[in-house]
Coordinates of C-alpha atoms and ligand atoms in Angstrom, one line a residue:
X1 CA 26.1 2.0 5.0
X2 CA 25.6 2.0 8.8
X3 CA 25.2 -1.4 10.4
X4 CA 21.9 -2.3 12.0
X5 CA 23.4 -2.8 15.5
X6 CA 24.3 0.9 15.6
X7 CA 20.7 1.9 14.7
X8 CA 19.3 -0.5 17.3
X9 CA 21.6 0.8 19.9
X10 CA 20.9 4.5 19.1
X11 CA 17.1 3.8 19.1
X12 CA 17.3 2.2 22.6
X13 CA 19.7 4.8 24.0
X14 CA 17.7 7.8 22.8
X15 CA 14.1 6.6 23.3
X16 CA 13.1 5.7 19.8
X17 CA 12.5 1.9 20.2
X18 CA 12.6 -0.7 22.9
X19 CA 12.3 -4.4 22.7
X20 CA 8.9 -5.6 23.6
X21 CA 8.5 -7.1 27.2
X22 CA 12.3 -6.4 27.7
X23 CA 12.1 -7.0 31.5
X24 CA 10.9 -10.6 30.8
X25 CA 13.7 -11.3 28.5
X26 CA 12.1 -9.7 25.4
X27 CA 9.8 -10.9 22.7
X28 CA 12.0 -11.3 19.6
X29 CA 9.6 -10.2 17.0
X30 CA 8.0 -7.2 18.6
X31 CA 9.2 -3.6 19.3
X32 CA 7.7 -0.7 21.3
X33 CA 8.1 2.8 20.1
X34 CA 9.4 5.1 22.9
X35 CA 8.8 8.8 23.5
X36 CA 10.8 10.0 20.4
X37 CA 9.9 6.9 18.3
X38 CA 6.2 7.5 18.6
X39 CA 6.6 11.2 17.5
X40 CA 8.8 10.1 14.6
X41 CA 6.5 7.3 13.4
X42 CA 3.4 9.6 13.8
X43 CA 5.2 12.1 11.5
X44 CA 5.8 9.4 8.9
X45 CA 2.1 8.4 9.0
X46 CA 0.9 12.0 9.1
X47 CA 3.0 13.0 6.0
X48 CA 1.8 10.0 4.1
X49 CA -1.9 10.8 5.0
X50 CA -1.5 14.5 4.2
X51 CA 0.2 14.0 0.9
X52 CA -1.9 11.0 -0.3
X53 CA -5.3 11.9 1.1
X54 CA -5.7 15.5 2.2
X55 CA -3.9 17.2 -0.7
X56 CA -5.8 15.2 -3.3
X57 CA -9.4 15.5 -4.3
X58 CA -9.6 11.9 -5.7
X59 CA -8.8 10.3 -2.3
X60 CA -10.8 9.6 0.9
X61 CA -9.8 7.9 4.1
X62 CA -11.1 5.0 6.2
X63 CA -10.3 3.3 9.5
X64 CA -11.8 -0.2 9.5
X65 CA -11.9 -2.7 12.4
X66 CA -8.9 -5.1 12.7
X67 CA -11.2 -8.1 13.3
X68 CA -13.4 -8.9 10.4
X69 CA -16.0 -11.5 9.4
X70 CA -14.1 -14.8 8.9
X71 CA -15.7 -15.2 5.4
X72 CA -13.8 -12.1 4.3
X73 CA -10.6 -14.1 4.5
X74 CA -12.1 -17.0 2.6
X75 CA -13.2 -14.7 -0.2
X76 CA -9.9 -12.9 -0.3
X77 CA -8.0 -16.2 -0.8
X78 CA -5.9 -15.7 2.4
X79 CA -7.3 -18.8 4.2
X80 CA -6.4 -21.0 1.3
X81 CA -3.2 -19.5 0.1
X82 CA -1.6 -16.9 2.3
X83 CA 1.5 -19.0 3.3
X84 CA 5.2 -19.1 3.1
X85 CA 7.3 -22.3 2.6
X86 CA 9.1 -23.3 5.8
X87 CA 11.8 -25.8 6.7
X88 CA 12.9 -27.0 10.2
X89 CA 16.2 -28.3 11.5
X90 CA 16.1 -31.8 12.8
X91 CA 18.9 -31.1 15.2
X92 CA 18.3 -27.7 16.8
X93 CA 14.6 -27.3 16.0
X94 CA 14.8 -23.8 14.4
X95 CA 12.5 -22.9 11.6
X96 CA 13.3 -20.9 8.5
X97 CA 11.6 -19.5 5.4
X98 CA 12.7 -22.1 2.8
X99 CA 12.9 -19.4 0.1
X100 CA 15.2 -17.2 2.2
X101 CA 17.5 -19.9 3.5
X102 CA 20.5 -18.9 1.3
X103 CA 20.5 -15.4 2.7
X104 CA 20.1 -16.7 6.3
X105 CA 23.2 -18.9 5.8
X106 CA 25.2 -16.1 4.3
X107 CA 24.4 -13.9 7.3
X108 CA 24.7 -16.6 9.9
X109 CA 27.5 -16.4 12.6
X110 CA 29.0 -19.8 11.6
X111 CA 29.1 -19.0 7.9
X112 CA 30.7 -15.6 8.4
X113 CA 33.6 -17.3 10.4
X114 CA 33.7 -20.2 7.9
X115 CA 33.9 -17.8 4.9
X116 CA 36.8 -15.9 6.6
X117 CA 38.6 -19.3 7.1
X118 CA 38.0 -20.1 3.4
X119 CA 39.9 -16.9 2.4
X120 CA 42.9 -17.8 4.6
X121 CA 46.1 -19.4 3.4
X122 CA 45.3 -23.0 4.8
X123 CA 42.1 -23.2 2.6
X124 CA 44.0 -21.8 -0.4
X125 CA 46.4 -24.8 -0.2
X126 CA 43.8 -27.5 0.5
X127 CA 40.2 -26.3 1.0
X128 CA 38.7 -29.6 2.1
X129 CA 41.4 -30.3 4.7
X130 CA 40.9 -26.8 6.0
X131 CA 37.2 -27.3 6.2
X132 CA 37.7 -30.5 8.2
X133 CA 40.0 -28.8 10.6
X134 CA 37.6 -25.9 11.0
X135 CA 34.8 -28.3 11.8
X136 CA 36.9 -29.8 14.6
X137 CA 38.0 -26.4 16.1
X138 CA 36.1 -23.1 15.7
X139 CA 33.2 -24.9 13.9
X140 CA 32.5 -27.0 17.0
X141 CA 31.3 -24.0 18.9
X142 CA 29.6 -22.0 16.1
X143 CA 28.1 -24.9 14.1
X144 CA 28.1 -27.9 16.4
X145 CA 26.0 -30.1 14.1
X146 CA 28.1 -29.4 10.9
X147 CA 28.1 -32.6 8.9
X148 CA 31.2 -34.6 8.3
X149 CA 32.1 -33.7 4.7
X150 CA 34.7 -35.0 2.3
X151 CA 34.0 -33.9 -1.2
X152 CA 36.4 -33.2 -4.0
X153 CA 34.7 -30.2 -5.5
X154 CA 37.0 -27.4 -6.5
X155 CA 36.1 -24.3 -4.5
X156 CA 37.0 -21.1 -6.2
X157 CA 37.3 -18.1 -3.9
X158 CA 36.5 -15.4 -2.9
X159 CA 32.7 -15.7 -2.7
X160 CA 31.0 -12.5 -3.7
X161 CA 27.7 -12.7 -1.9
X162 CA 24.6 -14.7 -1.2
X163 CA 23.7 -14.6 -4.9
X164 CA 27.1 -15.8 -6.1
X165 CA 26.6 -19.1 -8.0
X166 CA 29.9 -20.3 -6.4
X167 CA 28.3 -19.9 -3.0
X168 CA 25.3 -22.1 -4.0
X169 CA 27.8 -24.7 -5.4
X170 CA 29.7 -24.7 -2.1
X171 CA 26.5 -25.1 0.0
X172 CA 25.4 -28.0 -2.2
X173 CA 28.8 -29.7 -1.8
X174 CA 28.7 -29.2 2.0
X175 CA 25.3 -30.7 2.4
X176 CA 25.7 -33.5 -0.1
X177 CA 23.7 -36.6 0.9
X178 CA 22.4 -34.9 4.0
X179 CA 19.1 -33.4 2.8
X180 CA 17.1 -32.8 -0.3
X181 CA 17.3 -29.0 -0.1
X182 CA 21.0 -28.9 -0.4
X183 CA 21.5 -26.5 2.5
X184 CA 22.8 -26.5 6.1
X185 CA 21.0 -25.0 9.1
X186 CA 21.9 -21.3 9.6
X187 CA 21.9 -21.8 13.3
X188 CA 23.8 -25.1 14.1
X189 CA 25.2 -26.1 10.7
X190 CA 23.2 -29.4 10.6
X191 CA 22.3 -31.0 7.4
X192 CA 19.0 -32.3 8.7
X193 CA 16.7 -29.7 7.2
X194 CA 13.2 -30.9 6.4
X195 CA 11.7 -30.6 2.9
X196 CA 9.8 -27.3 2.5
X197 CA 6.1 -27.2 3.5
X198 CA 3.7 -24.3 3.4
X199 CA 2.9 -22.5 6.7
X200 CA -0.1 -20.2 7.0
X201 CA 0.7 -16.6 7.9
X202 CA -2.7 -16.0 9.3
X203 CA -2.9 -15.3 13.1
X204 CA -6.1 -16.9 14.5
X205 CA -8.1 -15.4 17.2
X206 CA -11.4 -16.3 18.9
X207 CA -14.1 -13.8 19.7
X208 CA -16.2 -14.4 22.8
X209 CA -15.7 -16.7 25.8
X210 CA -15.8 -20.1 23.9
X211 CA -12.9 -21.1 21.7
X212 CA -14.7 -23.1 19.0
X213 CA -14.9 -23.0 15.2
X214 CA -17.9 -20.7 15.2
X215 CA -16.0 -18.0 17.1
X216 CA -12.8 -18.2 15.1
X217 CA -11.5 -15.3 13.0
X218 CA -8.2 -13.8 12.1
X219 CA -6.2 -10.7 13.0
X220 CA -6.1 -9.0 9.5
X221 CA -2.9 -9.8 7.6
X222 CA -3.4 -6.6 5.5
X223 CA -5.5 -3.5 5.9
X224 CA -6.7 -3.7 2.2
X225 CA -9.7 -6.0 2.8
X226 CA -11.3 -3.5 5.1
X227 CA -11.3 -1.1 2.1
X228 CA -12.7 -3.6 -0.4
X229 CA -15.6 -4.6 1.8
X230 CA -16.5 -0.9 2.4
X231 CA -16.2 0.0 -1.3
X232 CA -20.0 0.4 -1.8
X233 CA -20.4 2.3 1.5
X234 CA -17.8 4.8 0.5
X235 CA -19.1 5.1 -3.1
X236 CA -22.7 5.8 -1.9
X237 CA -21.9 8.1 1.0
X238 CA -19.2 10.2 -0.7
X239 CA -20.6 10.2 -4.2
X240 CA -17.2 9.6 -5.7
X241 CA -16.5 9.2 -9.4
X242 CA -13.9 6.9 -10.9
X243 CA -11.0 7.2 -10.6
X244 CA -10.8 7.5 -6.9
X245 CA -9.0 5.9 -4.0
X246 CA -9.5 4.9 -0.4
X247 CA -6.6 5.1 2.0
X248 CA -6.1 3.4 5.4
X249 CA -3.4 3.3 8.0
X250 CA -3.5 0.6 10.6
X251 CA -2.1 -2.5 12.2
X252 CA -1.7 -5.8 10.4
X253 CA -0.6 -9.2 11.7
X254 CA 1.3 -12.1 10.1
X255 CA 2.7 -15.2 11.7
X256 CA 6.0 -14.7 10.0
X257 CA 8.4 -17.7 10.1
X258 CA 11.5 -15.6 10.5
X259 CA 10.8 -12.1 11.8
X260 CA 14.0 -10.1 12.1
X261 CA 16.3 -7.3 11.0
X262 CA 14.9 -5.0 13.7
X263 CA 11.5 -3.5 12.7
X264 CA 11.9 -4.7 9.1
X265 CA 9.9 -7.9 9.5
X266 CA 7.7 -8.3 12.6
X267 CA 4.6 -10.3 13.4
X268 CA 2.6 -7.1 14.3
X269 CA 3.2 -4.0 12.1
X270 CA 1.5 -1.0 10.6
X271 CA 0.6 -0.6 7.0
X272 CA -0.3 2.6 5.0
X273 CA -2.4 1.3 2.1
X274 CA -4.3 2.8 -0.8
X275 CA -6.8 1.0 -3.0
X276 CA -7.2 3.2 -6.1
X277 CA -10.3 2.3 -8.2
X278 CA -10.0 2.9 -11.9
X279 CA -11.9 2.1 -15.1
X280 CA -10.7 -1.2 -16.6
X281 CA -8.3 -0.4 -19.5
X282 CA -6.8 2.6 -17.7
X283 CA -5.2 0.4 -15.0
X284 CA -1.7 0.1 -16.5
X285 CA -1.4 3.9 -16.9
X286 CA -2.5 4.4 -13.3
X287 CA -0.1 1.7 -12.1
X288 CA 2.8 3.6 -13.7
X289 CA 1.7 6.9 -12.3
X290 CA 1.4 5.5 -8.7
X291 CA 4.8 3.8 -9.0
X292 CA 6.4 7.2 -10.0
X293 CA 4.5 9.2 -7.3
X294 CA 5.4 6.8 -4.5
X295 CA 9.0 6.6 -5.6
X296 CA 9.3 10.4 -5.5
X297 CA 7.6 10.6 -2.1
X298 CA 10.4 8.8 -0.3
X299 CA 13.0 11.1 -1.9
X300 CA 10.9 14.2 -1.0
X301 CA 11.5 13.4 2.7
X302 CA 15.2 12.7 2.4
X303 CA 15.9 9.2 1.1
X304 CA 19.0 9.4 -1.0
X305 CA 18.5 8.6 -4.7
X306 CA 21.3 6.0 -4.6
X307 CA 19.6 4.0 -1.8
X308 CA 16.2 3.5 -3.5
X309 CA 15.2 1.6 -6.6
X310 CA 12.2 0.0 -8.4
X311 CA 12.0 -3.7 -9.1
X312 CA 9.4 -5.3 -11.4
X313 CA 8.1 -8.6 -10.1
X314 CA 8.6 -11.7 -12.2
X315 CA 5.4 -13.5 -13.1
X316 CA 6.2 -16.4 -10.8
X317 CA 6.5 -14.1 -7.7
X318 CA 3.1 -12.3 -8.2
X319 CA 0.6 -12.7 -5.3
X320 CA -2.5 -14.7 -6.2
X321 CA -4.5 -11.5 -6.8
X322 CA -2.1 -9.5 -8.9
X323 CA -1.6 -8.9 -12.6
X324 CA 1.6 -6.9 -12.1
X325 CA 3.6 -5.5 -9.2
X326 CA 6.5 -3.1 -8.8
X327 CA 8.4 -3.1 -5.5
X328 CA 10.1 0.1 -4.2
X329 CA 13.3 -1.3 -2.6
X330 CA 15.6 0.4 -0.2
X331 CA 19.2 -0.4 0.5
X332 CA 18.8 -1.5 4.2
X333 CA 21.9 -2.5 6.1
X334 CA 21.2 -6.2 5.3
X335 CA 20.9 -5.4 1.5
X336 CA 18.2 -4.3 -1.0
X337 CA 14.8 -5.2 0.4
X338 CA 11.1 -4.2 -0.2
X339 CA 9.9 -1.0 1.3
X340 CA 6.6 -0.8 -0.6
X341 CA 4.8 -2.8 -3.2
X342 CA 2.6 -1.3 -5.8
X343 CA 0.3 -4.0 -7.3
X344 CA -2.3 -4.1 -10.0
X345 CA -5.0 -6.1 -8.2
X346 CA -7.3 -6.0 -11.2
X347 CA -11.0 -6.6 -10.3
X348 CA -10.1 -9.8 -8.3
X349 CA -11.1 -8.6 -4.8
X350 CA -14.3 -6.8 -5.6
X351 CA -15.5 -9.8 -7.7
X352 CA -14.5 -12.3 -4.9
X353 CA -16.4 -10.3 -2.3
X354 CA -19.4 -9.9 -4.6
X355 CA -19.5 -13.6 -5.1
X356 CA -19.1 -14.6 -1.5
X357 CA -21.3 -11.9 0.1
X358 CA -24.0 -11.8 -2.6
X359 CA -23.8 -8.0 -2.7
X360 CA -22.9 -6.4 -6.0
X361 CA -19.8 -4.3 -5.8
X362 CA -20.0 -2.2 -9.0
X363 CA -19.8 1.3 -10.4
X364 CA -22.4 2.8 -12.6
X365 CA -20.7 4.6 -15.5
X366 CA -22.8 7.6 -16.5
X367 CA -21.2 7.9 -19.9
X368 CA -21.8 4.4 -21.1
X369 CA -24.8 3.8 -18.9
X370 CA -23.2 0.5 -17.9
X371 CA -22.2 -1.1 -14.6
X372 CA -18.5 -1.9 -14.3
X373 CA -16.3 -3.6 -11.7
X374 CA -13.4 -1.2 -11.3
X375 CA -9.8 -2.3 -11.4
X376 CA -7.6 -1.6 -8.4
X377 CA -4.1 -0.2 -8.1
X378 CA -2.7 -0.8 -4.7
X379 CA 0.3 1.2 -3.3
X380 CA 1.0 -0.7 -0.1
X381 CA 3.6 0.7 2.3
X382 CA 4.8 -0.3 5.7
X383 CA 4.8 2.5 8.3
X384 CA 7.5 0.7 10.3
X385 CA 9.6 -0.1 7.3
X386 CA 9.3 3.5 6.0
X387 CA 10.3 4.8 9.4
X388 CA 13.3 2.4 9.5
X389 CA 14.4 3.5 6.0
X390 CA 14.2 7.2 7.0
X391 CA 16.2 6.5 10.1
X392 CA 18.9 4.5 8.4
X393 CA 19.2 7.0 5.6
X394 CA 19.5 9.9 8.1
X395 CA 22.3 8.4 10.1
X396 CA 25.6 10.2 9.8
X397 CA 28.9 10.0 11.8
X398 CA 31.2 12.9 11.5
X399 CA 34.4 14.2 13.1
X400 CA 34.2 17.6 14.6
X401 CA 37.3 19.0 16.3
X402 CA 38.6 15.5 16.9
X403 CA 35.4 14.2 18.4
X404 CA 32.8 11.9 16.8
X405 CA 29.4 13.6 16.1
X406 CA 26.4 11.4 15.4
X407 CA 23.7 13.2 13.5
X408 CA 20.2 12.1 12.3
X409 CA 19.8 14.2 9.3
X410 CA 16.0 14.1 9.3
X411 CA 13.8 16.2 7.1
X412 CA 12.4 18.8 9.5
X413 CA 8.9 17.4 9.0
X414 CA 10.0 14.0 10.1
X415 CA 12.1 15.0 13.1
X416 CA 10.5 14.0 16.4
X417 CA 11.6 17.3 18.0
X418 CA 11.6 20.4 15.8
X419 CA 13.2 22.9 18.2
X420 CA 15.2 22.6 21.5
X421 CA 15.3 25.7 23.7
X422 CA 18.5 25.7 25.7
X423 CA 19.4 28.2 28.5
X424 CA 23.2 29.0 28.4
X425 CA 23.3 29.4 32.2
X426 CA 20.8 27.5 34.3
X427 CA 21.5 29.4 37.5
X428 CA 20.5 32.7 35.9
X429 CA 16.8 33.0 36.6
X430 CA 16.2 35.7 33.9
X431 CA 17.7 33.3 31.3
X432 CA 15.7 30.3 32.5
X433 CA 12.4 32.2 32.6
X434 CA 12.9 33.6 29.2
X435 CA 13.9 30.2 27.7
X436 CA 10.9 28.5 29.3
X437 CA 8.5 31.3 28.1
X438 CA 9.9 31.0 24.5
X439 CA 9.6 27.3 24.6
X440 CA 5.9 27.6 25.7
X441 CA 5.3 30.0 22.7
X442 CA 7.1 27.8 20.2
X443 CA 5.2 24.7 21.4
X444 CA 1.9 26.1 20.2
X445 CA 3.2 25.6 16.6
X446 CA 6.0 23.0 16.7
X447 CA 7.1 20.1 19.0
X448 CA 9.6 22.0 21.1
X449 CA 11.4 20.9 24.2
X450 CA 13.3 22.8 27.0
X451 CA 16.5 21.2 28.3
X452 CA 19.0 22.5 30.9
X453 CA 20.5 19.2 32.1
X454 CA 24.0 19.5 30.7
X455 CA 26.5 22.0 29.2
X456 CA 25.6 23.7 25.9
X457 CA 28.0 21.5 23.9
X458 CA 26.5 18.3 25.2
X459 CA 23.0 19.5 24.8
X460 CA 23.7 20.3 21.1
X461 CA 25.2 16.8 20.5
X462 CA 22.2 15.2 22.2
X463 CA 19.8 17.1 19.9
X464 CA 22.0 16.2 16.9
X465 CA 21.7 12.5 17.7
X466 CA 17.9 12.6 17.7
X467 CA 17.7 14.8 14.6
X468 CA 16.4 18.0 16.0
X469 CA 16.9 20.5 13.2
X470 CA 17.2 23.7 15.3
X471 CA 18.3 24.7 18.8
X472 CA 17.5 28.1 20.2
X473 CA 19.9 29.4 22.9
X474 CA 19.1 32.1 25.4
X475 CA 22.2 33.8 26.9
X476 CA 23.2 36.8 29.1
X477 CA 23.1 39.2 26.1
X478 CA 19.4 38.1 25.5
X479 CA 18.3 39.2 29.0
X480 CA 21.1 41.7 29.8
X481 CA 23.0 42.3 33.1
X482 CA 24.4 45.1 35.2
X483 CA 27.0 45.8 32.5
X484 CA 24.9 45.8 29.3
X485 CA 21.3 46.1 28.5
X486 CA 19.3 43.2 27.0
X487 CA 19.5 42.8 23.2
X488 CA 16.3 40.7 23.2
X489 CA 17.9 38.4 20.6
X490 CA 18.4 34.6 20.7
X491 CA 20.8 32.3 18.9
X492 CA 19.5 29.7 16.5
X493 CA 21.8 26.8 15.6
X494 CA 21.3 24.6 12.5
X495 CA 21.9 20.9 13.1
X496 CA 23.4 20.1 9.7
X497 CA 25.9 22.9 9.2
X498 CA 26.3 23.8 12.9
X499 CA 26.1 27.4 11.7
X500 CA 24.5 30.0 14.1
X501 CA 22.4 33.0 13.5
X502 CA 21.1 35.7 16.0
X503 CA 17.6 37.0 15.6
X504 CA 15.3 39.2 17.7
X505 CA 12.9 37.2 19.9
X506 CA 10.0 39.0 18.5
X507 CA 10.8 37.6 15.0
X508 CA 11.6 34.0 16.2
X509 CA 8.3 32.5 15.1
X510 CA 8.5 34.1 11.6
X511 CA 12.1 33.1 11.2
X512 CA 11.3 29.5 12.3
X513 CA 8.6 29.3 9.6
X514 CA 11.2 30.0 7.0
X515 CA 13.8 27.7 8.5
X516 CA 11.3 24.8 8.6
X517 CA 10.6 25.5 4.9
X518 CA 14.3 24.9 4.2
X519 CA 15.5 28.5 3.9
X520 CA 18.5 28.2 6.2
X521 CA 20.9 29.3 3.5
X522 CA 19.2 32.7 2.9
X523 CA 18.6 33.5 6.6
X524 CA 22.1 32.5 7.5
X525 CA 23.6 35.0 4.9
X526 CA 21.6 37.7 6.6
X527 CA 22.1 36.9 10.3
X528 CA 25.2 34.7 10.6
X529 CA 27.5 34.5 13.6
X530 CA 30.2 31.9 14.4
X531 CA 29.8 28.1 14.5
X532 CA 29.7 26.2 17.9
Ligands
GAP1 N1 -2.1 -5.4 0.6 C1 -0.8 -5.8 0.0 C2 0.2 -6.2 0.9 O1 -0.1 -6.4 2.1 P1 2.7 -6.8 1.1 O2 3.8 -6.6 0.1 O3 2.5 -8.2 1.7 O4 1.4 -6.4 0.4 C3 2.9 -4.4 2.0 O5 2.9 -5.7 2.3 C4 4.0 -3.7 2.9 O6 3.7 -3.9 4.2 C5 5.4 -4.2 2.6 O7 6.0 -3.5 1.5 C6 6.1 -3.8 3.9 O8 6.4 -2.4 3.9 C7 4.9 -4.0 4.9 N2 5.1 -5.3 5.6 C8 4.7 -6.5 5.1 N3 5.0 -7.5 6.0 C9 5.6 -6.9 7.0 C10 6.2 -7.4 8.2 N4 6.1 -8.7 8.6 N5 6.8 -6.5 9.1 C11 6.8 -5.2 8.8 N6 6.3 -4.7 7.6 C12 5.7 -5.5 6.8

């Protein structure tokens, strides 16, 4: 598995993502999508929309406002209970999610060094002596507030991971007598962590010139509520019959305590959500169907089977509105983490909004001649997290003729650039004109770029690194010279195999159609030439 630093560095170098406000030192929790990043993320959102809305007749779309009536958030339960437990360090002042502190310590700089020391010969002889020595030497720099410890617990090594019971035992021993939580600060190693307290994740904002209670609302923490409050509008205007769903893609905001892991957890992010309304009693069947469909969707666009799994929520982790929830998890560089949650929200939200607004949110069932409040299945995905998973999964390093080749093995529909048109000689005006004309033609159907800023080998590698599935090269044979007439053919190179084919320019668009549909193998057998 590639480490996150490599992905962050590639994203910056090749124009996928930049840190927000970088020239002012950067805003840690926010990222800006660059020229290739915006194309790529738009592709993720477009494929989600096409597959979940446009290709189904039981789905419609919506684009609701980000700011909503503040009473929406009282009715939804967010004002009262949308919070995470947090703890703060009395020495360095950092804050952490109390329920994620064990992972934070495992991944911290000081614990990585500490753990390495524990596996060394000195610790094998006398662990507590070695710990004391470490605290006086390397630990002074990495964990300056590490408590003075002298405990007789027997530490059995090696530690297998953050969920290893021996790791928890060790942390408890280290922080003995220093705090009630039994953990040390992931930043400075201090034992002065405060007892966990809930922190609201709602980002407040004020509408209008006066900042007072009457003008206070929130930036939406999920797009879902915009759908629930429009349930009746959509039902009446579109004459939908149950079961049907409403989909929405848009920004959401949460005052996360510990944003991090690149775009995995940020305070501003984009969601792709579906609220699928069904007859009560059919909800569990629909829940299963949606879990399977969404699980298959990621694999359809390239996520490898071994990197994705389903995880059923335990009753004590369910959100206040949910009867059941299955997470689709991806093996991100920092470990298995949630990519999408598919919840059975029952009739909770429609009933809450009916009660608080005084407007009935019901469906009239023609068969039974009765009004029912539909149940809701909610597949809720993150656009940024999906994009990150597709990026990580596509990353490959290979050795080609003694040199490292970095490739983003994107599905063609996800690739930010579909075709690069490259002139073999940029001083030959016939070649340049032909390449530019071809690029102009291809652009009408696909996102194509023209590039003549380096040698052909470097241009190929650059396109590999941003995941462009096909390069089209125009050379002397294409346009002819005084020795031989033009053959009117161009070379197409495939990113994954580096195989090359030669096809007439007049057939380029038709061949590209087949290549984009995944038919490289067949076309290659017919038109193959050598590799680059
Ligand atoms: N309406 C249900 C809901 O919002 P959630 O599990 O809190 O459920 C759904 O969020 C998805 O939104 C997550 O699976 C994740 O992909 C994305 N998401 C949530 N919080 C995020 C954050 N702070 N940064 C980036 N993506 C986030």
